[in-house]
Amino acid sequence: MNYRHGYHAGNFADVVKHIALIAILLHLKKKEAAFAVVDSHAGRGLYDLTSTEAGKTGEAEAGIGRLGALAGGMPEALATYLALAREQGGIYPGSPLIAARLLRPQDRLTAIEKHPDEFALLQETLSPFRNATAEQGDGYPRTVKLLPPPSRRGLVLLDPPFESPGEFAVLAQTVRDAWRKFATGIYLVWYPIKSQAEADAFTGEVLAGGMEKVLEIEIAIPVPEGKLGRSGLLVINPPYGFEAAMRESASLIAPLLGARISALWLAGNE
Ligand SMILES: C[S@@+](CC[C@H](N)C(=O)[O-])C[C@H]1O[C@@H](n2cnc3c(N)ncnc32)[C@H](O)[C@@H]1O
């Protein structure tokens, strides 16, 4: 296991993924009923953007670093994202901290991380939050085991590192197994797009599970050859208003990131 999110935290892919995560959480909070969040590949939850790792790639500078001028008149998800990202100066919140910060007392977060060092830091990050649990383990089988959550409402974030060759297949199978156990849940699934054929094969594999509402969000930025400049998000059962909120956010951030951001229904629609 070599992947360290510290090199990539706050990059173009994180920006869009974290705005999407927040848009879903804000929707779930509209009802009083409790909800659960499962974060299958959580990372440490807090990233120092002034670190050597972040400086080495410059990815955060080309991502969250470009959004400094945004202020006022924004969709709530984008405004909340910027507020959380700016809260502690150069310290960037990862998905488990974003979720923990937005939960209400009745809601629950389970954040899973395999790498021992990252897990130790994750435990520390989540220690102030009584309704958030850090678990060390393999996020794929553990996520499926945790479903459906007792509250029967919630979000599953699957954000693996794609460091092993079979990762697309394991991810697709996990999404299908998870959805079979919790078909009404909202799923946010991140994947890199290195080739269109590979991405299409992956989304096809997921959709063969029979999901009826699936939105795909794609983001692409120009990068030097050999670097990842394109990624996707599969959103299964996106809440009402999610697509519009993402399109509105995209229209504000895309010009700053120099990115192309698109949304396409792969199954059903709103
Ligand atoms: C892309 S990063 C997660 C970033 C995080 N979701 C965020 O948005 O802030 C992927 C993480 O998965 C961890 N990881 C790798 N294999 C894993 C596995 N099988 N189960 C759980 N975590 C794993 C890596 O150590 C890394 O911290």
Short mmCIF file of N, CA, C and O and ligand atoms in Angstrom, two decimals, residues 1 3 5 14 17-18 39-44 47 94-96 112-115 118 137-140 157 159-161 163, ligand 1:
data_model
loop_
_atom_site.label_atom_id
_atom_site.label_comp_id
_atom_site.label_asym_id
_atom_site.label_seq_id
_atom_site.Cartn_x
_atom_site.Cartn_y
_atom_site.Cartn_z
N MET A 1 0.85 -1.20 0.00
CA MET A 1 0.00 0.00 0.00
C MET A 1 0.88 1.25 0.00
O MET A 1 1.48 1.59 1.00
N TYR A 3 -0.19 4.31 -1.67
CA TYR A 3 -0.94 5.54 -1.89
C TYR A 3 -1.02 6.39 -0.63
O TYR A 3 -1.33 5.90 0.45
N HIS A 5 -2.84 10.02 0.43
CA HIS A 5 -3.70 11.07 -0.10
C HIS A 5 -3.12 12.46 0.13
O HIS A 5 -3.53 13.42 -0.54
N ASP A 14 -10.70 16.20 -5.59
CA ASP A 14 -11.18 16.36 -4.21
C ASP A 14 -12.21 17.48 -4.13
O ASP A 14 -13.22 17.36 -3.42
N LYS A 17 -15.51 16.20 -5.56
CA LYS A 17 -16.00 15.10 -4.71
C LYS A 17 -16.52 15.64 -3.38
O LYS A 17 -17.58 15.24 -2.91
N HIS A 18 -15.80 16.57 -2.80
CA HIS A 18 -16.20 17.07 -1.48
C HIS A 18 -17.42 18.00 -1.56
O HIS A 18 -18.24 18.03 -0.65
N ASP A 39 -17.90 5.76 5.17
CA ASP A 39 -16.79 6.24 4.33
C ASP A 39 -15.80 5.08 4.23
O ASP A 39 -15.07 4.79 5.17
N SER A 40 -15.82 4.39 3.08
CA SER A 40 -15.10 3.11 2.96
C SER A 40 -13.59 3.25 2.96
O SER A 40 -12.87 2.35 3.38
N HIS A 41 -13.09 4.35 2.41
CA HIS A 41 -11.64 4.59 2.30
C HIS A 41 -11.41 6.02 2.79
O HIS A 41 -11.33 6.95 1.99
N ALA A 42 -11.29 6.16 4.09
CA ALA A 42 -11.45 7.48 4.69
C ALA A 42 -10.20 8.36 4.64
O ALA A 42 -10.29 9.59 4.61
N GLY A 43 -9.02 7.75 4.68
CA GLY A 43 -7.81 8.58 4.82
C GLY A 43 -7.74 9.14 6.23
O GLY A 43 -8.48 8.74 7.13
N ARG A 44 -6.84 10.10 6.43
CA ARG A 44 -6.60 10.62 7.79
C ARG A 44 -7.56 11.72 8.20
O ARG A 44 -7.64 12.08 9.37
N TYR A 47 -5.43 17.33 6.23
CA TYR A 47 -4.21 17.39 5.42
C TYR A 47 -3.60 18.78 5.49
O TYR A 47 -4.29 19.78 5.25
N GLY A 94 -10.50 16.25 4.99
CA GLY A 94 -10.85 15.13 4.13
C GLY A 94 -12.29 14.73 4.36
O GLY A 94 -12.99 15.30 5.21
N SER A 95 -12.73 13.71 3.61
CA SER A 95 -14.15 13.34 3.67
C SER A 95 -14.65 12.98 5.07
O SER A 95 -15.77 13.41 5.43
N PRO A 96 -13.89 12.23 5.90
CA PRO A 96 -14.48 11.89 7.21
C PRO A 96 -14.66 13.10 8.11
O PRO A 96 -15.63 13.17 8.87
N ILE A 112 -13.68 4.07 7.55
CA ILE A 112 -12.80 2.89 7.52
C ILE A 112 -11.50 3.26 6.80
O ILE A 112 -11.51 3.91 5.75
N GLU A 113 -10.40 2.83 7.38
CA GLU A 113 -9.08 3.10 6.78
C GLU A 113 -8.19 1.91 7.06
O GLU A 113 -8.17 1.38 8.17
N LYS A 114 -7.46 1.47 6.04
CA LYS A 114 -6.66 0.26 6.18
C LYS A 114 -5.23 0.54 6.67
O LYS A 114 -4.69 -0.20 7.48
N HIS A 115 -4.64 1.61 6.14
CA HIS A 115 -3.23 1.87 6.43
C HIS A 115 -3.05 2.26 7.91
O HIS A 115 -3.69 3.20 8.38
N GLU A 118 -2.25 6.05 8.64
CA GLU A 118 -3.39 6.91 8.29
C GLU A 118 -4.53 6.67 9.29
O GLU A 118 -5.22 7.61 9.71
N GLY A 137 -9.47 -1.38 8.79
CA GLY A 137 -9.82 -2.62 8.10
C GLY A 137 -9.92 -2.40 6.60
O GLY A 137 -9.55 -1.35 6.08
N ASP A 138 -10.42 -3.44 5.94
CA ASP A 138 -10.60 -3.38 4.50
C ASP A 138 -11.98 -2.78 4.22
O ASP A 138 -13.00 -3.38 4.53
N GLY A 139 -11.98 -1.62 3.63
CA GLY A 139 -13.21 -0.86 3.43
C GLY A 139 -14.23 -1.54 2.54
O GLY A 139 -15.43 -1.24 2.64
N TYR A 140 -13.78 -2.44 1.66
CA TYR A 140 -14.75 -3.07 0.74
C TYR A 140 -15.71 -4.00 1.48
O TYR A 140 -16.91 -3.74 1.53
N LEU A 157 -19.90 6.51 0.87
CA LEU A 157 -18.85 7.09 0.02
C LEU A 157 -17.80 6.02 -0.23
O LEU A 157 -17.27 5.45 0.73
N ASP A 159 -14.26 5.66 -2.05
CA ASP A 159 -13.22 6.52 -2.62
C ASP A 159 -11.85 5.83 -2.51
O ASP A 159 -10.98 6.30 -1.78
N PRO A 160 -11.69 4.70 -3.24
CA PRO A 160 -10.46 3.92 -3.08
C PRO A 160 -9.25 4.55 -3.76
O PRO A 160 -9.39 5.47 -4.57
N PRO A 161 -8.06 4.03 -3.44
CA PRO A 161 -6.84 4.64 -3.98
C PRO A 161 -6.46 4.17 -5.39
O PRO A 161 -5.60 4.76 -6.01
N GLU A 163 -4.74 1.57 -6.42
CA GLU A 163 -3.32 1.26 -6.48
C GLU A 163 -3.07 -0.19 -6.90
O GLU A 163 -1.94 -0.57 -7.14
C1 LIG B 1 -8.32 8.47 -2.02
S1 LIG B 1 -7.84 8.21 -0.36
C2 LIG B 1 -9.24 8.68 0.56
C3 LIG B 1 -9.54 10.13 0.62
C4 LIG B 1 -10.75 10.47 1.45
N1 LIG B 1 -11.92 9.69 1.08
C5 LIG B 1 -11.09 11.94 1.32
O1 LIG B 1 -11.90 12.32 0.46
O2 LIG B 1 -10.55 12.74 2.11
C6 LIG B 1 -7.88 6.47 -0.22
C7 LIG B 1 -7.52 5.94 1.17
O3 LIG B 1 -7.82 4.54 1.22
C8 LIG B 1 -6.87 3.89 2.03
N2 LIG B 1 -6.96 2.46 1.70
C9 LIG B 1 -6.26 1.74 0.79
N3 LIG B 1 -6.76 0.49 0.69
C10 LIG B 1 -7.81 0.42 1.57
C11 LIG B 1 -8.75 -0.59 1.89
N4 LIG B 1 -8.74 -1.78 1.31
N5 LIG B 1 -9.70 -0.30 2.82
C12 LIG B 1 -9.76 0.92 3.41
N6 LIG B 1 -8.88 1.91 3.13
C13 LIG B 1 -7.92 1.67 2.21
C14 LIG B 1 -5.58 4.60 1.70
O4 LIG B 1 -4.63 4.42 2.75
C15 LIG B 1 -6.06 6.05 1.55
O5 LIG B 1 -5.96 6.73 2.78
#
